[in-house]
Amino acid sequence: MKPVLVSDLPGRLRVRYGIRAFCAGQGYAFEKQLLRYDFIVSCETNPVNGSLLVLYDPAFRENVLTLLRGVRFSELKDELPPEGDRREATRLFQKAVIKRFVMKQLTKRLFPMPLYRLWVWYRAIPFLRDGAAQLLQKKLNVPVLDATSVGVSMASGELSTAANIMFFLDLSQLLEQYTTQRVQMDLIRSLSLKVDTVWRVSADGSADERVPFSDVQLGDRLRVRSGSVIPVDGLIVSGEGMIDESSMTGESRAIEKRENTMCYAGTVVVDGNLVIEVRAVGDRTKRHRIIEEIDEAGAGRAERATQAQRVAQKLVPYHFLASGLIYLLTRNVQKAMATLLVDYSCAIKLCTPIATLAAIREAADHEIAVKGGKHLEHLANASIFLFDKTGTLTRSQPRLVQTISLNGDDADELLRIAACIEEHFPHSVARAIVNAAKEKGLQHEELHDDVEYVVAHGIRSAIQGQSICIGSRHFLFDDEKVVFSEEQKATLSPYEGTYSILYLGIGGRLAAAFLIDDPARPEAFEALQALRDRGVRELWMVTGDGPAMAQRIAEDLKMDRVFSQVLPDEKSALVERVRQEYGAVAMVGDGINDSPALARAEVSIAMKDASDIAREVADIVLLNSDLRKLAQLRLLADAMNARIHRNLTAILAINTTLLGAGVIGVLAPTQTAFLHNASTFALATEAARPYRVLSE
């Protein structure tokens, strides 16, 4: 099938095959087929208009076009949507809304009046039943008013009015369910592992075979090498290595793992070669249990929405009282009905939650998962923002700041030797050394002998008969007994505590020191200034790092206050003190050590690469680790509060006017009911309108 090219930008193509050219399942199958190619970054089909959007490596444009022209949708077997895919939820929501709207119109236009009356009564049964149940519990609340409004409308022959009331209430419920589901899907998608195949060790251990991950069973043994994600919970039965568990614990350093220790799905083998016996896979892993807990948590209701619901509940008895008084004073059933049919609670109950959910939906569309509207309100009110340093204000991507020669040799030559050895190992500090050599254009040929990696310590090798070791202070001076003179100690003393130091020994003597830094994110200064522009009073940094390193980053970012060498429980206590002294406080972090503080703050925010526990505890999760999203989210929160206030003012003004017009007889009950429903629909539509205050 030949596609029509709709948009053609470098690395981005949108094509259209025609309306209903393929179904949703065929679209998912085609996406799966395309994603097998390394040059395809992402793709998304739309079965309604038959279009496809694909992001790809610009160097492979012709390859992509060939694939798009060669597809035969009729030959594709339907696939289920990917885990966490929101399009299916959107399609079902749209289908449900259209179905209700079409049924409402068709029944009114095509059914004869007796049949239409039966249909409306049938639709009213759930509302009348709920209202009666509340009355039996001696409650006079919104379900009772809803039931009364529907029942009185029908009893007075206003079937269209009753149908409209029920339609609006159904629409509100659908919208709330849909928005909540999308937020949960975003969280699930951000946490889900994407593993297609694994290496399974044969029963006798003689060979490895690549098998689909879906074929893995309990008791299987999998081989996981350096740089690979561990796809299961399991016991290490052979090998040793360094495992990055930051996705589970937030710990920035890789952890040494040996035989008979457990490892978990989602963690990464930084260095090593492990054979893991599967103990839990799929939905039984520790990682997946966290996903389920988030899925079950749902989206909390905004406090304003909750307050609006309480106000609506409290107004119900007054509606009944006002209607009864008007009847007693005027003996006019029409005026009493006008009072009953024009109520504040209907619009309040619809507009405030819809405005809140529209904000949550817009945040999700821009890769921000907000677990409840109340968290946006707290974000708008927070005057103090507390930030963790490592992984939050910085990227946890070390870089080489300076090479210090300690034996008189050229610093670049010493860096070349270090890079020659470190290039064999994928951990972050090794990459910092190799990248620095590459930036300087230093060619590091294979001059060394065999390289021996000592897990969690450093590296041993030799060049031209001279022993070489590179690693931590403990490794060189305690284990390898490298000579470290007093003069060298004095040279390095000013840098200790400010930088992480990697030591290089040659021939048993200290030759060089490499100063390693974890710099602030490039956008951090701009992001913090944007928060100040949005009304945040003070920005504080709270970290477990030493004073010198913390102070240097804080000065670069112009933080108002900095707290260093802070333990997890001390972070939590600090948040509590700030709350008592300053009021609302926001905490931004990423690790398990931040979790107590995140839980205690009015609003807590976790970064994209945060530990699963931190993301579970946090109220808001940035699915894109751009700190500038914080100021944008603050702007969205302000816009949400302004819209809610504006809608509540409009509800009060419009409904008070209609009530007055009904009481004095200017408007008949049918007219007040129509205007009330029309204004409620208009305000609900306004509440659901996109805010459009976030940028990509």
XYZ file of C-alpha atoms in Angstrom:
696
model
C 0.000 0.000 0.000
C 1.517 3.319 -1.085
C 1.533 5.944 1.658
C 1.057 9.679 1.147
C 3.847 11.769 2.656
C 2.202 14.328 4.964
C 5.246 15.674 6.808
C 8.953 15.190 6.097
C 11.451 16.641 8.589
C 14.976 15.371 9.375
C 14.478 12.267 11.502
C 10.678 12.606 11.501
C 8.151 11.328 8.963
C 4.373 11.328 8.997
C 2.581 9.334 6.294
C -1.056 8.516 5.650
C -2.378 5.294 4.143
C -6.025 6.319 4.091
C -9.004 6.194 6.437
C -9.479 2.730 7.933
C -6.533 1.353 5.960
C -5.680 -0.769 8.983
C -7.209 -1.653 12.328
C -5.682 -0.920 15.723
C -4.230 -4.441 16.063
C -2.584 -4.270 12.625
C -1.174 -0.865 13.527
C 0.408 -2.261 16.690
C 1.828 -5.175 14.664
C 3.400 -2.761 12.161
C 4.908 -0.696 14.990
C 6.430 -3.856 16.469
C 7.825 -4.763 13.065
C 9.427 -1.341 12.559
C 10.961 -1.182 16.034
C 13.096 -4.226 15.238
C 15.337 -1.931 13.179
C 18.007 -0.043 15.105
C 17.518 3.125 13.052
C 13.857 3.432 14.113
C 13.601 5.447 17.332
C 9.831 5.331 17.808
C 6.619 5.038 15.814
C 2.919 5.520 16.416
C -0.037 4.524 14.251
C -3.519 6.033 14.182
C -6.133 3.615 12.776
C -8.840 6.291 12.600
C -7.183 8.331 9.834
C -4.716 5.644 8.741
C -1.586 7.625 9.583
C 1.841 6.742 10.960
C 4.370 8.959 12.715
C 7.928 7.607 12.817
C 11.093 9.043 14.398
C 14.334 7.648 12.960
C 18.041 8.169 12.386
C 18.187 10.786 9.580
C 20.952 8.837 7.833
C 18.453 6.031 7.057
C 15.639 8.010 5.440
C 15.474 5.855 2.282
C 15.456 2.660 4.343
C 12.484 3.972 6.326
C 10.575 4.947 3.170
C 11.203 1.490 1.712
C 9.713 -0.122 4.829
C 6.697 2.187 4.780
C 5.993 1.510 1.104
C 6.402 -2.243 1.435
C 3.926 -2.919 4.238
C 0.911 -5.156 3.585
C -1.478 -4.603 6.471
C -3.741 -7.469 5.368
C -0.883 -9.889 6.038
C -0.182 -8.578 9.546
C -1.543 -10.470 12.524
C -3.283 -8.294 15.092
C -1.163 -7.394 18.127
C -2.230 -6.199 21.546
C -1.250 -2.633 22.478
C 2.116 -2.220 24.252
C 2.017 -2.143 28.052
C 1.197 1.359 29.242
C -0.062 2.469 25.802
C -2.561 5.308 26.178
C -4.100 5.199 22.702
C -6.336 2.258 23.544
C -7.627 4.103 26.614
C -8.248 7.204 24.484
C -10.046 5.164 21.837
C -12.312 3.503 24.397
C -13.071 6.849 26.062
C -13.968 8.483 22.753
C -16.080 5.474 21.836
C -17.982 5.649 25.149
C -18.667 9.405 24.805
C -19.798 9.077 21.189
C -21.992 6.121 22.088
C -23.774 8.071 24.838
C -24.209 11.158 22.661
C -25.534 9.169 19.694
C -27.915 7.172 21.893
C -29.210 10.368 23.456
C -29.923 11.925 20.069
C -31.293 8.808 18.374
C -33.668 7.884 21.172
C -35.056 11.421 21.277
C -35.533 11.690 17.510
C -36.500 8.154 16.516
C -38.377 6.684 19.474
C -42.109 7.365 19.704
C -43.014 9.256 22.866
C -44.221 6.225 24.904
C -41.029 4.335 24.091
C -38.859 7.428 24.715
C -40.518 7.891 28.122
C -39.739 4.262 29.005
C -36.148 4.728 27.854
C -35.626 7.819 30.028
C -37.163 6.055 33.042
C -34.847 3.108 32.437
C -31.849 5.454 32.302
C -33.024 7.138 35.513
C -33.237 3.954 37.581
C -29.553 4.037 38.759
C -29.833 7.703 39.819
C -33.150 7.185 41.594
C -31.824 4.049 43.285
C -28.689 5.844 44.545
C -30.748 8.751 45.844
C -33.147 6.438 47.652
C -30.239 4.533 49.203
C -28.809 7.782 50.595
C -32.192 8.767 52.023
C -32.517 5.397 53.732
C -29.181 6.168 55.418
C -30.654 9.516 56.540
C -28.340 11.504 54.280
C -29.413 14.571 52.311
C -26.609 14.959 49.803
C -25.800 15.440 46.115
C -26.993 11.958 44.973
C -30.355 12.779 46.580
C -30.485 16.123 44.782
C -29.469 14.466 41.510
C -32.213 11.897 41.944
C -34.731 14.599 42.884
C -33.775 16.772 39.904
C -34.119 13.816 37.546
C -37.345 12.594 39.182
C -39.041 16.012 39.339
C -38.076 16.751 35.734
C -39.629 13.491 34.613
C -42.709 13.865 36.795
C -43.335 17.308 35.298
C -42.969 15.973 31.784
C -39.521 17.534 31.176
C -37.977 14.381 29.766
C -35.300 16.239 27.796
C -34.207 18.060 30.941
C -33.890 14.758 32.827
C -31.963 13.213 29.931
C -29.571 16.192 29.825
C -28.887 16.006 33.568
C -28.082 12.297 33.328
C -25.901 12.839 30.254
C -23.779 15.495 32.006
C -23.313 13.311 35.086
C -22.253 10.333 32.952
C -19.841 12.499 30.987
C -18.140 13.747 34.160
C -17.628 10.202 35.438
C -16.193 9.017 32.110
C -13.760 11.925 31.937
C -12.518 11.350 35.479
C -11.986 7.633 34.876
C -10.168 8.265 31.600
C -7.803 10.905 32.990
C -6.945 8.790 36.020
C -6.243 5.798 33.791
C -3.915 7.812 31.560
C -1.904 9.089 34.512
C -1.498 5.536 35.818
C -0.466 4.303 32.366
C 2.262 6.946 32.158
C 3.679 5.749 35.469
C 3.498 2.097 34.438
C 5.169 2.835 31.108
C 8.012 4.715 32.781
C 8.733 1.769 35.102
C 8.247 -1.147 32.711
C 11.227 -3.129 31.452
C 11.686 -3.473 27.707
C 13.501 -6.794 27.225
C 12.841 -8.916 24.131
C 15.466 -11.680 24.310
C 17.860 -13.105 26.916
C 20.776 -15.566 27.023
C 19.765 -18.824 28.692
C 22.452 -21.202 29.963
C 21.987 -24.829 28.962
C 21.316 -27.440 31.636
C 24.918 -28.710 31.581
C 26.307 -25.178 31.455
C 28.195 -25.847 28.226
C 26.458 -23.317 25.985
C 24.276 -20.223 25.922
C 21.273 -19.784 23.658
C 19.337 -16.625 22.838
C 15.647 -17.113 23.625
C 12.582 -14.836 23.778
C 12.133 -13.339 27.222
C 8.563 -14.639 27.200
C 9.962 -18.225 27.284
C 11.843 -17.716 30.569
C 10.568 -19.816 33.474
C 11.362 -20.216 37.154
C 14.572 -22.185 37.671
C 16.108 -21.186 34.329
C 19.649 -19.861 34.427
C 20.374 -16.664 32.513
C 23.706 -15.117 31.637
C 23.892 -11.352 32.045
C 27.037 -9.519 30.959
C 28.454 -6.029 31.420
C 26.124 -3.248 30.317
C 22.978 -5.411 30.350
C 19.782 -4.994 32.342
C 18.909 -7.837 34.702
C 15.399 -8.876 33.558
C 14.385 -11.073 36.542
C 14.696 -11.410 40.285
C 17.213 -14.155 40.889
C 20.112 -15.711 42.763
C 23.642 -15.337 41.408
C 24.973 -18.884 41.041
C 28.174 -18.074 39.172
C 30.418 -15.056 38.631
C 30.798 -11.713 40.321
C 30.318 -8.150 39.224
C 29.325 -4.597 39.976
C 25.584 -3.947 39.773
C 23.967 -0.530 39.495
C 20.904 -0.745 41.760
C 20.006 2.948 41.539
C 16.684 2.108 39.865
C 15.689 0.279 43.068
C 17.650 2.002 45.817
C 18.816 5.364 44.486
C 22.408 4.473 45.457
C 24.659 6.153 42.873
C 27.557 3.710 43.306
C 27.575 0.245 41.796
C 27.359 -2.559 44.379
C 29.605 -5.614 44.395
C 27.642 -8.856 43.985
C 28.980 -12.392 44.319
C 27.642 -15.944 44.318
C 24.628 -16.691 46.529
C 23.417 -13.073 46.595
C 20.118 -11.847 45.202
C 19.746 -9.375 42.348
C 16.606 -7.741 41.023
C 14.877 -6.949 37.745
C 15.633 -3.494 36.395
C 19.133 -3.247 37.865
C 22.170 -3.085 35.538
C 25.398 -5.101 35.432
C 28.012 -2.338 35.188
C 30.869 -4.817 35.058
C 31.044 -8.570 35.316
C 29.652 -11.786 33.921
C 26.865 -13.356 35.969
C 24.791 -16.512 35.774
C 21.480 -15.907 37.527
C 18.948 -18.527 38.559
C 15.440 -17.176 38.012
C 13.454 -16.831 41.233
C 10.766 -14.398 40.026
C 9.815 -13.187 36.570
C 7.220 -10.863 35.063
C 4.482 -9.763 37.436
C 6.081 -11.579 40.387
C 9.229 -9.446 40.500
C 9.838 -6.826 43.154
C 9.831 -4.157 40.450
C 6.432 -5.189 39.132
C 4.917 -5.206 42.622
C 5.859 -1.550 42.928
C 4.179 -0.889 39.568
C 1.003 -2.597 40.796
C 0.970 -0.527 43.973
C 1.209 2.648 41.908
C -1.524 1.393 39.594
C -3.798 0.699 42.546
C -3.035 4.020 44.200
C -5.019 6.003 41.636
C -5.114 9.771 41.307
C -5.945 11.714 44.441
C -8.626 14.370 44.252
C -7.596 18.010 44.428
C -8.358 19.732 47.714
C -10.357 22.386 45.900
C -12.333 19.658 44.192
C -12.902 18.037 47.572
C -13.911 21.373 49.087
C -16.224 21.992 46.150
C -17.829 18.609 46.740
C -18.317 19.454 50.427
C -19.837 22.833 49.541
C -22.123 21.100 47.069
C -23.179 18.621 49.744
C -23.885 21.412 52.261
C -25.974 23.378 49.752
C -28.339 20.472 49.118
C -30.555 20.944 52.214
C -30.854 24.675 51.425
C -32.097 23.880 47.926
C -34.839 21.722 49.355
C -35.604 24.331 52.041
C -35.768 27.175 49.522
C -38.029 25.175 47.222
C -40.369 24.320 50.122
C -40.521 27.934 51.387
C -41.309 29.283 47.951
C -44.123 26.795 47.593
C -45.502 27.681 51.036
C -45.333 31.404 50.290
C -46.618 31.359 46.723
C -48.461 28.053 46.458
C -46.911 28.041 42.996
C -45.552 24.642 42.017
C -43.817 26.088 38.960
C -41.745 28.540 41.022
C -40.871 25.839 43.557
C -39.735 23.563 40.735
C -37.664 26.379 39.226
C -35.785 26.655 42.521
C -35.247 22.916 42.732
C -34.085 22.513 39.139
C -31.504 25.313 39.320
C -28.884 24.167 41.799
C -25.292 25.148 42.390
C -24.075 21.654 43.173
C -24.409 20.228 39.671
C -21.992 22.720 38.122
C -19.671 22.706 41.154
C -19.504 18.914 41.133
C -18.653 18.869 37.427
C -16.440 21.878 36.777
C -13.929 21.732 39.609
C -12.868 18.076 39.139
C -12.836 18.490 35.356
C -10.532 21.530 35.577
C -8.243 19.561 37.867
C -8.210 16.485 35.658
C -7.573 18.607 32.567
C -4.421 19.904 34.267
C -3.300 16.369 35.178
C -3.950 15.240 31.619
C -1.958 18.130 30.161
C 0.927 17.389 32.512
C 0.880 13.724 31.427
C 0.947 14.790 27.773
C 4.190 16.617 28.531
C 5.836 13.711 30.360
C 4.910 14.739 33.885
C 2.946 12.239 35.962
C 0.859 13.936 38.655
C -0.765 11.483 41.060
C -3.553 13.829 42.146
C -4.897 17.342 41.718
C -4.162 18.269 45.330
C -0.444 17.968 44.572
C -0.713 20.682 41.919
C -2.404 22.927 44.475
C 0.400 22.322 46.962
C 2.967 23.008 44.249
C 1.355 26.370 43.521
C 1.484 27.269 47.224
C 5.008 26.036 48.034
C 7.317 28.908 49.001
C 10.439 26.784 49.687
C 11.895 24.174 47.324
C 14.415 21.644 48.691
C 16.645 19.821 46.204
C 18.786 16.731 46.556
C 22.108 17.135 44.701
C 23.308 13.877 43.142
C 20.967 12.721 40.386
C 18.677 15.725 40.852
C 20.676 18.914 40.416
C 23.409 16.813 38.783
C 23.130 13.949 36.286
C 25.357 11.426 38.101
C 27.582 11.465 34.983
C 31.134 12.088 36.207
C 33.648 14.050 34.120
C 37.375 14.613 34.414
C 38.158 18.121 35.626
C 41.961 17.961 35.870
C 44.867 15.553 35.612
C 47.554 16.256 38.218
C 50.999 14.834 37.467
C 52.754 13.704 40.646
C 55.902 12.148 39.136
C 57.016 14.875 36.727
C 55.641 13.184 33.571
C 53.425 15.028 31.122
C 49.805 15.094 32.350
C 48.416 14.199 28.914
C 50.706 11.181 28.705
C 49.476 9.997 32.101
C 45.870 10.508 30.978
C 46.613 8.495 27.822
C 47.914 5.591 29.914
C 44.883 5.710 32.198
C 42.458 5.780 29.254
C 44.270 2.852 27.643
C 43.459 0.755 30.719
C 40.059 2.192 31.639
C 38.529 1.742 28.167
C 38.038 -1.953 28.927
C 35.530 -1.250 31.685
C 32.064 0.361 31.329
C 31.616 2.028 34.727
C 30.936 5.773 34.863
C 34.332 6.902 36.209
C 36.124 4.880 33.517
C 33.984 6.597 30.884
C 34.976 9.984 32.322
C 38.679 9.153 31.816
C 38.178 7.728 28.314
C 35.993 10.638 27.198
C 38.534 13.175 28.470
C 41.292 11.486 26.463
C 39.088 11.428 23.404
C 38.301 15.147 23.727
C 42.048 15.879 23.837
C 42.660 13.688 20.793
C 44.949 11.326 22.705
C 45.472 7.999 20.946
C 45.888 5.202 23.490
C 47.286 2.129 21.783
C 47.233 -1.283 23.408
C 50.655 -1.111 25.056
C 49.728 -2.808 28.288
C 49.728 -6.467 29.264
C 46.600 -8.335 30.372
C 44.238 -6.207 32.430
C 42.982 -7.544 35.760
C 39.903 -5.921 37.203
C 39.578 -6.166 40.974
C 35.857 -5.810 41.677
C 34.989 -2.706 43.719
C 38.647 -1.678 43.980
C 40.506 -0.915 40.747
C 42.607 -2.252 37.871
C 46.019 -3.912 37.656
C 48.192 -4.208 34.549
C 51.718 -3.594 33.309
C 53.447 -1.600 30.571
C 56.976 -2.493 29.436
C 57.558 -4.473 32.598
C 56.344 -1.762 34.947
C 53.356 -2.495 37.144
C 50.399 -0.154 36.780
C 47.364 0.186 38.988
C 44.516 2.662 38.918
C 41.647 3.009 41.341
C 40.632 4.230 44.762
C 42.893 5.492 47.552
C 42.248 2.302 49.513
C 43.169 0.095 46.530
C 46.463 1.824 45.734
C 47.804 2.626 49.167
C 46.408 -0.184 51.312
C 46.174 -3.102 48.895
C 48.885 -2.334 46.315
C 51.216 -0.527 48.763
C 51.914 2.295 46.307
C 54.214 4.950 47.779
C 52.353 8.180 48.603
C 54.795 10.867 49.752
C 54.019 13.692 52.150
C 54.702 16.171 49.368
C 52.107 14.450 47.159
C 49.615 14.436 50.009
C 50.096 18.184 50.418
C 49.593 18.696 46.679
C 46.268 16.852 46.695
C 45.022 18.097 50.058
C 43.207 21.202 48.646
C 41.152 18.999 46.320
C 40.044 16.355 48.802
C 36.376 16.709 49.665
C 35.798 18.972 46.668
C 36.338 16.316 43.997
C 36.347 12.546 43.785
C 39.945 11.465 43.162
C 41.121 8.513 41.053
C 44.769 7.522 41.642
C 47.294 6.121 39.118
C 50.383 4.226 40.293
C 53.304 3.251 38.058
C 56.130 1.046 39.262
C 54.913 1.145 42.842
C 54.894 4.946 43.043
C 52.042 7.407 42.751
C 52.169 8.950 39.268
C 48.948 10.944 38.863
C 45.655 11.922 40.371
C 42.515 12.510 38.317
C 39.990 14.960 39.717
C 36.486 13.725 38.947
C 33.446 15.968 39.180
C 29.701 15.433 38.848
C 28.638 18.811 37.378
C 25.251 20.441 37.636
C 22.753 19.734 34.898
C 23.140 22.198 32.003
C 19.596 23.486 32.491
C 19.734 23.615 36.304
C 20.574 27.327 36.703
C 17.892 28.370 34.191
C 15.349 26.064 35.837
C 15.986 27.443 39.321
C 15.766 31.037 38.098
C 12.464 30.230 36.390
C 11.106 28.929 39.709
C 12.080 32.206 41.379
C 10.284 34.078 38.596
C 7.189 31.984 39.362
C 7.140 33.181 42.977
C 9.256 30.610 44.838
C 10.861 32.443 47.753
C 13.918 30.279 48.495
C 15.779 27.334 46.933
C 17.794 25.058 49.224
C 20.134 22.168 48.496
C 20.170 19.177 50.876
C 22.834 16.534 50.252
C 24.879 13.839 51.908
C 28.055 15.058 50.153
C 30.859 16.829 51.969
C 30.734 20.595 52.614
C 33.298 21.626 49.988
C 31.704 19.726 47.099
C 28.183 20.766 48.108
C 29.137 24.420 48.529
C 30.766 24.569 45.100
C 27.649 23.294 43.312
C 25.420 25.547 45.450
C 27.463 28.622 44.545
C 27.336 27.754 40.834
C 23.555 27.521 41.002
C 23.132 30.448 43.442
C 21.163 28.357 45.933
C 19.876 30.319 48.923
C 21.007 27.753 51.495
C 22.972 24.508 51.446
C 22.924 21.612 53.936
C 25.723 19.049 53.541
C 26.474 15.639 55.066
C 22.763 15.196 55.788
C 21.555 11.677 56.572
C 18.145 10.420 55.317
C 16.417 10.852 58.687
C 17.942 14.324 59.005
C 16.533 15.261 55.592
C 13.101 14.239 56.790
C 13.472 16.240 60.011
C 14.618 19.275 58.028
C 11.513 19.113 55.818
C 9.327 19.009 58.926
C 11.089 22.066 60.418
C 10.686 23.982 57.162
C 6.975 23.122 57.079
C 6.447 24.452 60.585
C 8.404 27.637 59.970
C 7.563 28.510 56.361
C 4.410 26.574 55.490
C 4.133 24.608 52.257
C 7.403 23.033 51.110
C 8.324 21.081 47.971
C 11.003 18.372 47.961
C 12.755 17.225 44.769
C 14.828 14.030 44.944
C 15.699 10.752 43.284
C 17.049 8.136 45.696
C 15.844 5.851 48.441
C 17.685 8.134 50.872
C 15.352 10.943 49.779
C 12.185 8.902 50.291
C 11.509 9.863 53.963
C 11.826 13.552 53.078
C 9.686 13.117 49.963
C 6.972 11.469 52.029
C 6.936 14.302 54.581
C 6.834 17.263 52.153
C 3.531 18.887 51.096
C 4.425 18.074 47.523
C 7.251 15.741 46.487
C 8.791 15.405 43.043
C 10.962 12.548 41.743
C 13.204 12.623 38.692
C 12.880 10.289 35.707
C 15.865 8.160 36.731
C 14.904 8.071 40.404
C 14.721 4.830 42.343
C 11.403 3.006 42.111
C 10.799 3.630 45.806
C 11.305 7.379 45.353
C 8.924 7.398 42.392
C 6.381 5.436 44.378
C 6.531 7.861 47.321
C 6.632 11.032 45.198
C 3.447 12.950 44.376
C 4.794 14.009 40.983
C 7.225 12.182 38.688
C 9.155 13.908 35.896
C 9.234 11.366 33.061
C 11.626 13.720 31.277
C 14.520 14.726 33.541
C 14.545 18.365 32.429
C 14.438 20.507 35.560
C 12.783 23.309 33.586
C 9.627 21.233 33.741
C 9.291 22.293 37.398
C 8.668 25.949 36.565
C 6.308 24.944 33.765
C 4.403 22.731 36.179
C 4.185 25.601 38.669
C 2.700 27.729 35.876
C 0.172 24.987 35.122
C -0.763 24.766 38.809
C -1.337 28.541 38.936
C -3.470 28.338 35.779
C -5.532 25.504 37.278
C -6.217 27.449 40.471
C -7.186 30.534 38.466
C -9.587 28.520 36.290
C -11.249 26.881 39.292
C -11.724 30.259 40.981
C -13.082 31.793 37.779
C -15.520 28.915 37.238
C -16.790 29.008 40.831
C -17.440 32.751 40.496
C -19.331 32.164 37.247
C -21.370 29.323 38.779
C -22.391 31.541 41.693
C -23.340 34.463 39.454
C -25.233 32.509 36.795
C -27.214 30.261 39.112
C -28.112 33.062 41.525
C -29.464 35.045 38.573
C -31.478 32.073 37.341
C -32.864 31.375 40.818
C -33.961 34.981 41.168
C -35.562 34.972 37.729
C -37.427 31.768 38.548
C -38.702 33.005 41.909
C -40.100 36.291 40.568
C -41.659 34.480 37.650
C -39.573 35.962 34.832
C -38.536 32.469 33.741
C -40.632 29.313 33.688
C -39.222 26.089 35.170
C -38.517 24.699 31.711
C -36.584 27.848 30.803
C -34.563 27.958 34.022
C -33.792 24.239 33.710
C -32.649 24.713 30.121
C -30.477 27.724 30.942
C -29.084 25.972 34.004
C -28.118 22.880 32.002
C -26.760 24.968 29.135
C -24.606 27.056 31.467
C -23.397 23.929 33.277
C -22.401 22.359 29.967
C -20.647 25.547 28.852
C -18.726 25.842 32.111
C -17.796 22.152 32.050
C -16.546 22.585 28.471
C -14.503 25.587 29.559
C -13.103 23.603 32.502
C -11.998 20.780 30.186
C -10.288 23.133 27.716
C -6.508 22.537 27.363
C -4.408 24.987 29.365
C -1.601 25.072 26.789
C 0.923 26.534 29.215
C 3.493 23.726 28.976
C 6.179 23.555 26.302
C 7.959 20.514 24.886
